[in-house]
Structures are given as structure tokens and as C-alpha cells.
Amino acid sequence: MATVASYSILFYGSPEGYQTNRAQIQLSDAAGATLAWVRFNDPGMVFEADANDGGIIKMHLPSTMFQSVLDVLRNEKPINVYFAQGRGFLGTSLEPVGEGE
């Protein structure tokens, strides 16, 4: 499980997007190395399978989840990303209730 230290966002134009994706959030560690690409697909676009490609996780989600993922990245820490059982996982560690933002 790797800890996410920073992220960057890329949106793809045109009706088809790019390589079946509409947008991408790149997740990096504290040294700036890429940990994962979280890619977002509109309804009707082909969803690729999640993968671990040379140590970089490729995770695919519907475009409707983009704002929720961005909200977690902006407001929570620590954030972890990992790949298991053929799927990408992105989430927080155990946090106390009522901690606030």
C-alpha cells in the first residue's frame, strides 16, 4: 500500500475522449514518482480493466465519481492506493470519528 502525496488532473476533449477515457487523475508519492492513474469514463464509453502496469496502478471509474474522488484527495489524509484481486483501491486510513476537515 502506497501513500499518495500529490495529484494532478487531466481532462480529455472531443466526444470520444482519449483512449476510452474522459479525465485522469495522476497520483504520486512524496518523491514525485507516479503511483497510479485514476481514469474516468462517461456512460457508453468502454471501461478497461484495472491493472498494475509495471508498478503503476490503472484504475477506472465512472465520470460521475470524479468530484467525489477529488473531494477525498483535497480533504483527507493520509490517502493510500493499492492493487489487489485485479482491482485498484483508493482510500483513507483509519481515522477518528468527528475529526473534522
PDB file of N, CA and C in Angstrom:
ATOM      1  N   MET A   1       0.850  -1.172   0.000  1.00  0.00           N
ATOM      2  CA  MET A   1       0.000   0.000   0.000  1.00  0.00           C
ATOM      3  C   MET A   1       0.893   1.231   0.000  1.00  0.00           C
ATOM      4  N   ALA A   2       0.670   2.126  -0.957  1.00  0.00           N
ATOM      5  CA  ALA A   2       1.485   3.323  -1.091  1.00  0.00           C
ATOM      6  C   ALA A   2       0.700   4.554  -0.651  1.00  0.00           C
ATOM      7  N   THR A   3       1.394   5.513  -0.061  1.00  0.00           N
ATOM      8  CA  THR A   3       0.774   6.754   0.386  1.00  0.00           C
ATOM      9  C   THR A   3       0.862   7.809  -0.714  1.00  0.00           C
ATOM     10  N   VAL A   4      -0.282   8.429  -1.008  1.00  0.00           N
ATOM     11  CA  VAL A   4      -0.372   9.468  -2.031  1.00  0.00           C
ATOM     12  C   VAL A   4       0.027  10.803  -1.413  1.00  0.00           C
ATOM     13  N   ALA A   5       0.977  11.508  -2.040  1.00  0.00           N
ATOM     14  CA  ALA A   5       1.434  12.806  -1.543  1.00  0.00           C
ATOM     15  C   ALA A   5       0.948  13.964  -2.402  1.00  0.00           C
ATOM     16  N   SER A   6       0.690  13.707  -3.695  1.00  0.00           N
ATOM     17  CA  SER A   6       0.231  14.776  -4.590  1.00  0.00           C
ATOM     18  C   SER A   6      -0.563  14.178  -5.737  1.00  0.00           C
ATOM     19  N   TYR A   7      -1.275  15.068  -6.448  1.00  0.00           N
ATOM     20  CA  TYR A   7      -2.050  14.624  -7.601  1.00  0.00           C
ATOM     21  C   TYR A   7      -2.075  15.715  -8.662  1.00  0.00           C
ATOM     22  N   SER A   8      -2.353  15.306  -9.895  1.00  0.00           N
ATOM     23  CA  SER A   8      -2.566  16.251 -10.991  1.00  0.00           C
ATOM     24  C   SER A   8      -3.752  15.734 -11.802  1.00  0.00           C
ATOM     25  N   ILE A   9      -4.413  16.666 -12.510  1.00  0.00           N
ATOM     26  CA  ILE A   9      -5.644  16.348 -13.237  1.00  0.00           C
ATOM     27  C   ILE A   9      -5.459  16.654 -14.711  1.00  0.00           C
ATOM     28  N   LEU A  10      -6.031  15.799 -15.545  1.00  0.00           N
ATOM     29  CA  LEU A  10      -6.011  15.994 -16.980  1.00  0.00           C
ATOM     30  C   LEU A  10      -7.399  15.661 -17.524  1.00  0.00           C
ATOM     31  N   PHE A  11      -7.981  16.582 -18.309  1.00  0.00           N
ATOM     32  CA  PHE A  11      -9.280  16.347 -18.949  1.00  0.00           C
ATOM     33  C   PHE A  11      -9.056  16.111 -20.434  1.00  0.00           C
ATOM     34  N   TYR A  12      -9.853  15.216 -21.013  1.00  0.00           N
ATOM     35  CA  TYR A  12      -9.748  14.911 -22.433  1.00  0.00           C
ATOM     36  C   TYR A  12     -10.958  15.456 -23.173  1.00  0.00           C
ATOM     37  N   GLY A  13     -10.725  16.241 -24.218  1.00  0.00           N
ATOM     38  CA  GLY A  13     -11.802  16.795 -25.022  1.00  0.00           C
ATOM     39  C   GLY A  13     -12.275  15.831 -26.091  1.00  0.00           C
ATOM     40  N   SER A  14     -13.179  16.288 -26.916  1.00  0.00           N
ATOM     41  CA  SER A  14     -13.825  15.589 -28.035  1.00  0.00           C
ATOM     42  C   SER A  14     -14.884  14.614 -27.515  1.00  0.00           C
ATOM     43  N   PRO A  15     -15.816  14.259 -28.370  1.00  0.00           N
ATOM     44  CA  PRO A  15     -16.872  13.331 -27.942  1.00  0.00           C
ATOM     45  C   PRO A  15     -16.353  11.963 -27.501  1.00  0.00           C
ATOM     46  N   GLU A  16     -15.207  11.552 -28.045  1.00  0.00           N
ATOM     47  CA  GLU A  16     -14.664  10.220 -27.717  1.00  0.00           C
ATOM     48  C   GLU A  16     -13.701  10.234 -26.542  1.00  0.00           C
ATOM     49  N   GLY A  17     -13.261  11.412 -26.089  1.00  0.00           N
ATOM     50  CA  GLY A  17     -12.236  11.457 -25.055  1.00  0.00           C
ATOM     51  C   GLY A  17     -10.916  10.983 -25.622  1.00  0.00           C
ATOM     52  N   TYR A  18     -10.108  10.326 -24.794  1.00  0.00           N
ATOM     53  CA  TYR A  18      -8.805   9.821 -25.223  1.00  0.00           C
ATOM     54  C   TYR A  18      -8.606   8.418 -24.680  1.00  0.00           C
ATOM     55  N   GLN A  19      -8.337   7.479 -25.549  1.00  0.00           N
ATOM     56  CA  GLN A  19      -8.134   6.080 -25.167  1.00  0.00           C
ATOM     57  C   GLN A  19      -9.257   5.595 -24.254  1.00  0.00           C
ATOM     58  N   THR A  20     -10.473   5.861 -24.630  1.00  0.00           N
ATOM     59  CA  THR A  20     -11.712   5.475 -23.929  1.00  0.00           C
ATOM     60  C   THR A  20     -11.927   6.212 -22.612  1.00  0.00           C
ATOM     61  N   ASN A  21     -11.164   7.254 -22.316  1.00  0.00           N
ATOM     62  CA  ASN A  21     -11.281   7.956 -21.036  1.00  0.00           C
ATOM     63  C   ASN A  21     -11.701   9.410 -21.234  1.00  0.00           C
ATOM     64  N   ARG A  22     -12.376   9.963 -20.238  1.00  0.00           N
ATOM     65  CA  ARG A  22     -12.811  11.358 -20.265  1.00  0.00           C
ATOM     66  C   ARG A  22     -11.864  12.252 -19.460  1.00  0.00           C
ATOM     67  N   ALA A  23     -11.330  11.727 -18.351  1.00  0.00           N
ATOM     68  CA  ALA A  23     -10.424  12.501 -17.496  1.00  0.00           C
ATOM     69  C   ALA A  23      -9.514  11.538 -16.760  1.00  0.00           C
ATOM     70  N   GLN A  24      -8.438  12.099 -16.197  1.00  0.00           N
ATOM     71  CA  GLN A  24      -7.479  11.277 -15.444  1.00  0.00           C
ATOM     72  C   GLN A  24      -6.918  12.072 -14.284  1.00  0.00           C
ATOM     73  N   ILE A  25      -6.784  11.413 -13.149  1.00  0.00           N
ATOM     74  CA  ILE A  25      -6.073  11.980 -12.007  1.00  0.00           C
ATOM     75  C   ILE A  25      -4.830  11.119 -11.795  1.00  0.00           C
ATOM     76  N   GLN A  26      -3.674  11.761 -11.847  1.00  0.00           N
ATOM     77  CA  GLN A  26      -2.414  11.057 -11.602  1.00  0.00           C
ATOM     78  C   GLN A  26      -2.059  11.212 -10.132  1.00  0.00           C
ATOM     79  N   LEU A  27      -1.773  10.114  -9.479  1.00  0.00           N
ATOM     80  CA  LEU A  27      -1.393  10.107  -8.064  1.00  0.00           C
ATOM     81  C   LEU A  27       0.098   9.835  -7.950  1.00  0.00           C
ATOM     82  N   SER A  28       0.788  10.627  -7.120  1.00  0.00           N
ATOM     83  CA  SER A  28       2.241  10.492  -6.976  1.00  0.00           C
ATOM     84  C   SER A  28       2.634  10.370  -5.508  1.00  0.00           C
ATOM     85  N   ASP A  29       3.828   9.807  -5.275  1.00  0.00           N
ATOM     86  CA  ASP A  29       4.352   9.704  -3.920  1.00  0.00           C
ATOM     87  C   ASP A  29       5.135  10.975  -3.563  1.00  0.00           C
ATOM     88  N   ALA A  30       5.742  11.023  -2.388  1.00  0.00           N
ATOM     89  CA  ALA A  30       6.452  12.211  -1.913  1.00  0.00           C
ATOM     90  C   ALA A  30       7.657  12.567  -2.791  1.00  0.00           C
ATOM     91  N   ALA A  31       8.230  11.582  -3.473  1.00  0.00           N
ATOM     92  CA  ALA A  31       9.369  11.830  -4.361  1.00  0.00           C
ATOM     93  C   ALA A  31       8.936  12.235  -5.765  1.00  0.00           C
ATOM     94  N   GLY A  32       7.632  12.257  -6.010  1.00  0.00           N
ATOM     95  CA  GLY A  32       7.108  12.638  -7.321  1.00  0.00           C
ATOM     96  C   GLY A  32       6.928  11.485  -8.282  1.00  0.00           C
ATOM     97  N   ALA A  33       7.197  10.263  -7.840  1.00  0.00           N
ATOM     98  CA  ALA A  33       7.028   9.096  -8.699  1.00  0.00           C
ATOM     99  C   ALA A  33       5.539   8.770  -8.840  1.00  0.00           C
ATOM    100  N   THR A  34       5.127   8.405 -10.042  1.00  0.00           N
ATOM    101  CA  THR A  34       3.730   8.058 -10.294  1.00  0.00           C
ATOM    102  C   THR A  34       3.378   6.748  -9.609  1.00  0.00           C
ATOM    103  N   LEU A  35       2.299   6.787  -8.833  1.00  0.00           N
ATOM    104  CA  LEU A  35       1.770   5.595  -8.174  1.00  0.00           C
ATOM    105  C   LEU A  35       0.606   5.001  -8.952  1.00  0.00           C
ATOM    106  N   ALA A  36      -0.264   5.896  -9.471  1.00  0.00           N
ATOM    107  CA  ALA A  36      -1.492   5.425 -10.115  1.00  0.00           C
ATOM    108  C   ALA A  36      -2.073   6.475 -11.042  1.00  0.00           C
ATOM    109  N   TRP A  37      -2.868   5.988 -11.986  1.00  0.00           N
ATOM    110  CA  TRP A  37      -3.712   6.825 -12.822  1.00  0.00           C
ATOM    111  C   TRP A  37      -5.144   6.387 -12.565  1.00  0.00           C
ATOM    112  N   VAL A  38      -5.949   7.301 -12.046  1.00  0.00           N
ATOM    113  CA  VAL A  38      -7.374   7.026 -11.859  1.00  0.00           C
ATOM    114  C   VAL A  38      -8.066   7.649 -13.062  1.00  0.00           C
ATOM    115  N   ARG A  39      -8.658   6.804 -13.894  1.00  0.00           N
ATOM    116  CA  ARG A  39      -9.254   7.259 -15.148  1.00  0.00           C
ATOM    117  C   ARG A  39     -10.769   7.184 -15.071  1.00  0.00           C
ATOM    118  N   PHE A  40     -11.418   8.149 -15.692  1.00  0.00           N
ATOM    119  CA  PHE A  40     -12.869   8.289 -15.601  1.00  0.00           C
ATOM    120  C   PHE A  40     -13.500   8.159 -16.979  1.00  0.00           C
ATOM    121  N   ASN A  41     -14.608   7.418 -17.037  1.00  0.00           N
ATOM    122  CA  ASN A  41     -15.308   7.137 -18.289  1.00  0.00           C
ATOM    123  C   ASN A  41     -16.754   7.610 -18.213  1.00  0.00           C
ATOM    124  N   ASP A  42     -17.215   8.241 -19.303  1.00  0.00           N
ATOM    125  CA  ASP A  42     -18.618   8.634 -19.423  1.00  0.00           C
ATOM    126  C   ASP A  42     -19.472   7.410 -19.724  1.00  0.00           C
ATOM    127  N   PRO A  43     -20.791   7.500 -19.494  1.00  0.00           N
ATOM    128  CA  PRO A  43     -21.681   6.404 -19.898  1.00  0.00           C
ATOM    129  C   PRO A  43     -21.514   6.115 -21.391  1.00  0.00           C
ATOM    130  N   GLY A  44     -21.479   4.853 -21.733  1.00  0.00           N
ATOM    131  CA  GLY A  44     -21.324   4.452 -23.123  1.00  0.00           C
ATOM    132  C   GLY A  44     -19.885   4.270 -23.566  1.00  0.00           C
ATOM    133  N   MET A  45     -18.926   4.789 -22.792  1.00  0.00           N
ATOM    134  CA  MET A  45     -17.513   4.576 -23.114  1.00  0.00           C
ATOM    135  C   MET A  45     -17.087   3.196 -22.623  1.00  0.00           C
ATOM    136  N   VAL A  46     -16.106   2.636 -23.280  1.00  0.00           N
ATOM    137  CA  VAL A  46     -15.577   1.334 -22.891  1.00  0.00           C
ATOM    138  C   VAL A  46     -14.761   1.479 -21.609  1.00  0.00           C
ATOM    139  N   PHE A  47     -15.041   0.630 -20.625  1.00  0.00           N
ATOM    140  CA  PHE A  47     -14.260   0.604 -19.392  1.00  0.00           C
ATOM    141  C   PHE A  47     -13.179  -0.458 -19.536  1.00  0.00           C
ATOM    142  N   GLU A  48     -11.929  -0.043 -19.390  1.00  0.00           N
ATOM    143  CA  GLU A  48     -10.833  -1.005 -19.377  1.00  0.00           C
ATOM    144  C   GLU A  48     -10.783  -1.672 -18.005  1.00  0.00           C
ATOM    145  N   ALA A  49     -10.163  -2.833 -17.935  1.00  0.00           N
ATOM    146  CA  ALA A  49      -9.977  -3.499 -16.650  1.00  0.00           C
ATOM    147  C   ALA A  49      -8.895  -2.769 -15.858  1.00  0.00           C
ATOM    148  N   ASP A  50      -9.043  -2.713 -14.539  1.00  0.00           N
ATOM    149  CA  ASP A  50      -7.986  -2.172 -13.693  1.00  0.00           C
ATOM    150  C   ASP A  50      -6.748  -3.049 -13.874  1.00  0.00           C
ATOM    151  N   ALA A  51      -5.581  -2.449 -13.687  1.00  0.00           N
ATOM    152  CA  ALA A  51      -4.339  -3.191 -13.905  1.00  0.00           C
ATOM    153  C   ALA A  51      -3.215  -2.596 -13.078  1.00  0.00           C
ATOM    154  N   ASN A  52      -2.179  -3.393 -12.870  1.00  0.00           N
ATOM    155  CA  ASN A  52      -0.922  -2.929 -12.292  1.00  0.00           C
ATOM    156  C   ASN A  52       0.105  -3.081 -13.400  1.00  0.00           C
ATOM    157  N   ASP A  53       0.460  -1.964 -14.008  1.00  0.00           N
ATOM    158  CA  ASP A  53       1.320  -1.960 -15.185  1.00  0.00           C
ATOM    159  C   ASP A  53       2.709  -1.468 -14.793  1.00  0.00           C
ATOM    160  N   GLY A  54       3.609  -2.385 -14.519  1.00  0.00           N
ATOM    161  CA  GLY A  54       4.970  -2.015 -14.147  1.00  0.00           C
ATOM    162  C   GLY A  54       5.048  -1.247 -12.843  1.00  0.00           C
ATOM    163  N   GLY A  55       4.133  -1.500 -11.937  1.00  0.00           N
ATOM    164  CA  GLY A  55       4.120  -0.814 -10.645  1.00  0.00           C
ATOM    165  C   GLY A  55       3.218   0.408 -10.602  1.00  0.00           C
ATOM    166  N   ILE A  56       2.655   0.810 -11.742  1.00  0.00           N
ATOM    167  CA  ILE A  56       1.703   1.920 -11.777  1.00  0.00           C
ATOM    168  C   ILE A  56       0.297   1.340 -11.886  1.00  0.00           C
ATOM    169  N   ILE A  57      -0.540   1.695 -10.936  1.00  0.00           N
ATOM    170  CA  ILE A  57      -1.913   1.198 -10.911  1.00  0.00           C
ATOM    171  C   ILE A  57      -2.757   2.005 -11.898  1.00  0.00           C
ATOM    172  N   LYS A  58      -3.548   1.309 -12.701  1.00  0.00           N
ATOM    173  CA  LYS A  58      -4.517   1.935 -13.597  1.00  0.00           C
ATOM    174  C   LYS A  58      -5.903   1.547 -13.096  1.00  0.00           C
ATOM    175  N   MET A  59      -6.623   2.541 -12.607  1.00  0.00           N
ATOM    176  CA  MET A  59      -7.943   2.322 -12.006  1.00  0.00           C
ATOM    177  C   MET A  59      -8.981   3.061 -12.843  1.00  0.00           C
ATOM    178  N   HIS A  60     -10.136   2.459 -13.089  1.00  0.00           N
ATOM    179  CA  HIS A  60     -11.165   3.053 -13.947  1.00  0.00           C
ATOM    180  C   HIS A  60     -12.476   3.206 -13.182  1.00  0.00           C
ATOM    181  N   LEU A  61     -13.028   4.416 -13.252  1.00  0.00           N
ATOM    182  CA  LEU A  61     -14.271   4.748 -12.551  1.00  0.00           C
ATOM    183  C   LEU A  61     -15.205   5.521 -13.475  1.00  0.00           C
ATOM    184  N   PRO A  62     -16.513   5.530 -13.178  1.00  0.00           N
ATOM    185  CA  PRO A  62     -17.425   6.359 -13.970  1.00  0.00           C
ATOM    186  C   PRO A  62     -17.165   7.844 -13.719  1.00  0.00           C
ATOM    187  N   SER A  63     -17.399   8.671 -14.732  1.00  0.00           N
ATOM    188  CA  SER A  63     -17.195  10.118 -14.613  1.00  0.00           C
ATOM    189  C   SER A  63     -18.001  10.730 -13.467  1.00  0.00           C
ATOM    190  N   THR A  64     -19.110  10.122 -13.127  1.00  0.00           N
ATOM    191  CA  THR A  64     -19.933  10.639 -12.031  1.00  0.00           C
ATOM    192  C   THR A  64     -19.205  10.594 -10.696  1.00  0.00           C
ATOM    193  N   MET A  65     -18.129   9.825 -10.581  1.00  0.00           N
ATOM    194  CA  MET A  65     -17.368   9.734  -9.333  1.00  0.00           C
ATOM    195  C   MET A  65     -16.208  10.723  -9.269  1.00  0.00           C
ATOM    196  N   PHE A  66     -15.968  11.470 -10.349  1.00  0.00           N
ATOM    197  CA  PHE A  66     -14.820  12.373 -10.392  1.00  0.00           C
ATOM    198  C   PHE A  66     -14.819  13.352  -9.219  1.00  0.00           C
ATOM    199  N   GLN A  67     -15.922  14.039  -8.992  1.00  0.00           N
ATOM    200  CA  GLN A  67     -15.987  15.045  -7.925  1.00  0.00           C
ATOM    201  C   GLN A  67     -15.778  14.422  -6.546  1.00  0.00           C
ATOM    202  N   SER A  68     -16.300  13.228  -6.327  1.00  0.00           N
ATOM    203  CA  SER A  68     -16.111  12.550  -5.040  1.00  0.00           C
ATOM    204  C   SER A  68     -14.654  12.188  -4.800  1.00  0.00           C
ATOM    205  N   VAL A  69     -13.983  11.682  -5.831  1.00  0.00           N
ATOM    206  CA  VAL A  69     -12.557  11.346  -5.704  1.00  0.00           C
ATOM    207  C   VAL A  69     -11.751  12.612  -5.438  1.00  0.00           C
ATOM    208  N   LEU A  70     -12.043  13.675  -6.171  1.00  0.00           N
ATOM    209  CA  LEU A  70     -11.340  14.938  -5.976  1.00  0.00           C
ATOM    210  C   LEU A  70     -11.563  15.478  -4.568  1.00  0.00           C
ATOM    211  N   ASP A  71     -12.770  15.359  -4.054  1.00  0.00           N
ATOM    212  CA  ASP A  71     -13.079  15.806  -2.694  1.00  0.00           C
ATOM    213  C   ASP A  71     -12.252  15.049  -1.658  1.00  0.00           C
ATOM    214  N   VAL A  72     -12.129  13.752  -1.819  1.00  0.00           N
ATOM    215  CA  VAL A  72     -11.312  12.950  -0.899  1.00  0.00           C
ATOM    216  C   VAL A  72      -9.853  13.385  -0.975  1.00  0.00           C
ATOM    217  N   LEU A  73      -9.335  13.574  -2.180  1.00  0.00           N
ATOM    218  CA  LEU A  73      -7.938  13.983  -2.332  1.00  0.00           C
ATOM    219  C   LEU A  73      -7.671  15.352  -1.716  1.00  0.00           C
ATOM    220  N   ARG A  74      -8.637  16.246  -1.803  1.00  0.00           N
ATOM    221  CA  ARG A  74      -8.461  17.597  -1.262  1.00  0.00           C
ATOM    222  C   ARG A  74      -8.590  17.649   0.261  1.00  0.00           C
ATOM    223  N   ASN A  75      -9.411  16.788   0.832  1.00  0.00           N
ATOM    224  CA  ASN A  75      -9.793  16.965   2.231  1.00  0.00           C
ATOM    225  C   ASN A  75      -9.358  15.886   3.208  1.00  0.00           C
ATOM    226  N   GLU A  76      -8.854  14.793   2.721  1.00  0.00           N
ATOM    227  CA  GLU A  76      -8.490  13.696   3.621  1.00  0.00           C
ATOM    228  C   GLU A  76      -7.001  13.417   3.564  1.00  0.00           C
ATOM    229  N   LYS A  77      -6.474  12.866   4.648  1.00  0.00           N
ATOM    230  CA  LYS A  77      -5.112  12.357   4.655  1.00  0.00           C
ATOM    231  C   LYS A  77      -4.931  11.447   5.851  1.00  0.00           C
ATOM    232  N   PRO A  78      -4.116  10.478   5.773  1.00  0.00           N
ATOM    233  CA  PRO A  78      -3.377  10.048   4.585  1.00  0.00           C
ATOM    234  C   PRO A  78      -4.287   9.309   3.598  1.00  0.00           C
ATOM    235  N   ILE A  79      -3.905   9.359   2.338  1.00  0.00           N
ATOM    236  CA  ILE A  79      -4.595   8.648   1.259  1.00  0.00           C
ATOM    237  C   ILE A  79      -3.670   7.531   0.785  1.00  0.00           C
ATOM    238  N   ASN A  80      -4.237   6.361   0.608  1.00  0.00           N
ATOM    239  CA  ASN A  80      -3.465   5.205   0.159  1.00  0.00           C
ATOM    240  C   ASN A  80      -4.035   4.668  -1.140  1.00  0.00           C
ATOM    241  N   VAL A  81      -3.177   4.070  -1.953  1.00  0.00           N
ATOM    242  CA  VAL A  81      -3.594   3.414  -3.180  1.00  0.00           C
ATOM    243  C   VAL A  81      -2.885   2.063  -3.261  1.00  0.00           C
ATOM    244  N   TYR A  82      -3.626   1.057  -3.722  1.00  0.00           N
ATOM    245  CA  TYR A  82      -3.013  -0.262  -3.888  1.00  0.00           C
ATOM    246  C   TYR A  82      -3.814  -1.073  -4.893  1.00  0.00           C
ATOM    247  N   PHE A  83      -3.256  -2.198  -5.301  1.00  0.00           N
ATOM    248  CA  PHE A  83      -3.876  -3.079  -6.287  1.00  0.00           C
ATOM    249  C   PHE A  83      -3.946  -4.471  -5.688  1.00  0.00           C
ATOM    250  N   ALA A  84      -5.144  -5.073  -5.714  1.00  0.00           N
ATOM    251  CA  ALA A  84      -5.333  -6.424  -5.186  1.00  0.00           C
ATOM    252  C   ALA A  84      -6.534  -7.057  -5.871  1.00  0.00           C
ATOM    253  N   GLN A  85      -6.467  -8.343  -6.084  1.00  0.00           N
ATOM    254  CA  GLN A  85      -7.563  -9.120  -6.657  1.00  0.00           C
ATOM    255  C   GLN A  85      -8.074  -8.522  -7.968  1.00  0.00           C
ATOM    256  N   GLY A  86      -7.141  -7.993  -8.781  1.00  0.00           N
ATOM    257  CA  GLY A  86      -7.498  -7.479 -10.087  1.00  0.00           C
ATOM    258  C   GLY A  86      -8.179  -6.121 -10.081  1.00  0.00           C
ATOM    259  N   ARG A  87      -8.093  -5.394  -8.946  1.00  0.00           N
ATOM    260  CA  ARG A  87      -8.761  -4.103  -8.828  1.00  0.00           C
ATOM    261  C   ARG A  87      -7.857  -3.074  -8.170  1.00  0.00           C
ATOM    262  N   GLY A  88      -8.048  -1.808  -8.586  1.00  0.00           N
ATOM    263  CA  GLY A  88      -7.382  -0.701  -7.915  1.00  0.00           C
ATOM    264  C   GLY A  88      -8.221  -0.248  -6.729  1.00  0.00           C
ATOM    265  N   PHE A  89      -7.557   0.146  -5.657  1.00  0.00           N
ATOM    266  CA  PHE A  89      -8.222   0.632  -4.444  1.00  0.00           C
ATOM    267  C   PHE A  89      -7.613   1.970  -4.055  1.00  0.00           C
ATOM    268  N   LEU A  90      -8.451   2.920  -3.680  1.00  0.00           N
ATOM    269  CA  LEU A  90      -8.032   4.241  -3.250  1.00  0.00           C
ATOM    270  C   LEU A  90      -8.844   4.594  -2.018  1.00  0.00           C
ATOM    271  N   GLY A  91      -8.183   4.972  -0.930  1.00  0.00           N
ATOM    272  CA  GLY A  91      -8.937   5.289   0.275  1.00  0.00           C
ATOM    273  C   GLY A  91      -8.082   5.874   1.371  1.00  0.00           C
ATOM    274  N   THR A  92      -8.725   6.118   2.488  1.00  0.00           N
ATOM    275  CA  THR A  92      -8.056   6.685   3.644  1.00  0.00           C
ATOM    276  C   THR A  92      -7.678   5.581   4.617  1.00  0.00           C
ATOM    277  N   SER A  93      -6.849   5.938   5.585  1.00  0.00           N
ATOM    278  CA  SER A  93      -6.543   5.040   6.679  1.00  0.00           C
ATOM    279  C   SER A  93      -7.611   5.220   7.748  1.00  0.00           C
ATOM    280  N   LEU A  94      -7.546   4.423   8.775  1.00  0.00           N
ATOM    281  CA  LEU A  94      -8.486   4.522   9.884  1.00  0.00           C
ATOM    282  C   LEU A  94      -8.357   5.898  10.524  1.00  0.00           C
ATOM    283  N   GLU A  95      -9.486   6.603  10.655  1.00  0.00           N
ATOM    284  CA  GLU A  95      -9.494   7.945  11.241  1.00  0.00           C
ATOM    285  C   GLU A  95     -10.484   8.006  12.383  1.00  0.00           C
ATOM    286  N   PRO A  96     -10.225   8.870  13.360  1.00  0.00           N
ATOM    287  CA  PRO A  96     -11.185   9.009  14.455  1.00  0.00           C
ATOM    288  C   PRO A  96     -12.472   9.692  13.995  1.00  0.00           C
ATOM    289  N   VAL A  97     -13.589   9.320  14.600  1.00  0.00           N
ATOM    290  CA  VAL A  97     -14.879   9.923  14.287  1.00  0.00           C
ATOM    291  C   VAL A  97     -14.875  11.387  14.747  1.00  0.00           C
ATOM    292  N   GLY A  98     -15.450  12.281  13.928  1.00  0.00           N
ATOM    293  CA  GLY A  98     -15.587  13.681  14.300  1.00  0.00           C
ATOM    294  C   GLY A  98     -14.297  14.480  14.220  1.00  0.00           C
ATOM    295  N   GLU A  99     -13.325  13.983  13.505  1.00  0.00           N
ATOM    296  CA  GLU A  99     -12.032  14.654  13.391  1.00  0.00           C
ATOM    297  C   GLU A  99     -12.156  16.002  12.693  1.00  0.00           C
ATOM    298  N   GLY A 100     -13.132  16.133  11.795  1.00  0.00           N
ATOM    299  CA  GLY A 100     -13.286  17.382  11.038  1.00  0.00           C
ATOM    300  C   GLY A 100     -12.416  17.368   9.802  1.00  0.00           C
ATOM    301  N   GLU A 101     -12.534  18.461   9.011  1.00  0.00           N
ATOM    302  CA  GLU A 101     -11.763  18.522   7.764  1.00  0.00           C
ATOM    303  C   GLU A 101     -10.381  19.069   7.993  1.00  0.00           C
TER     304      GLU A 101
END
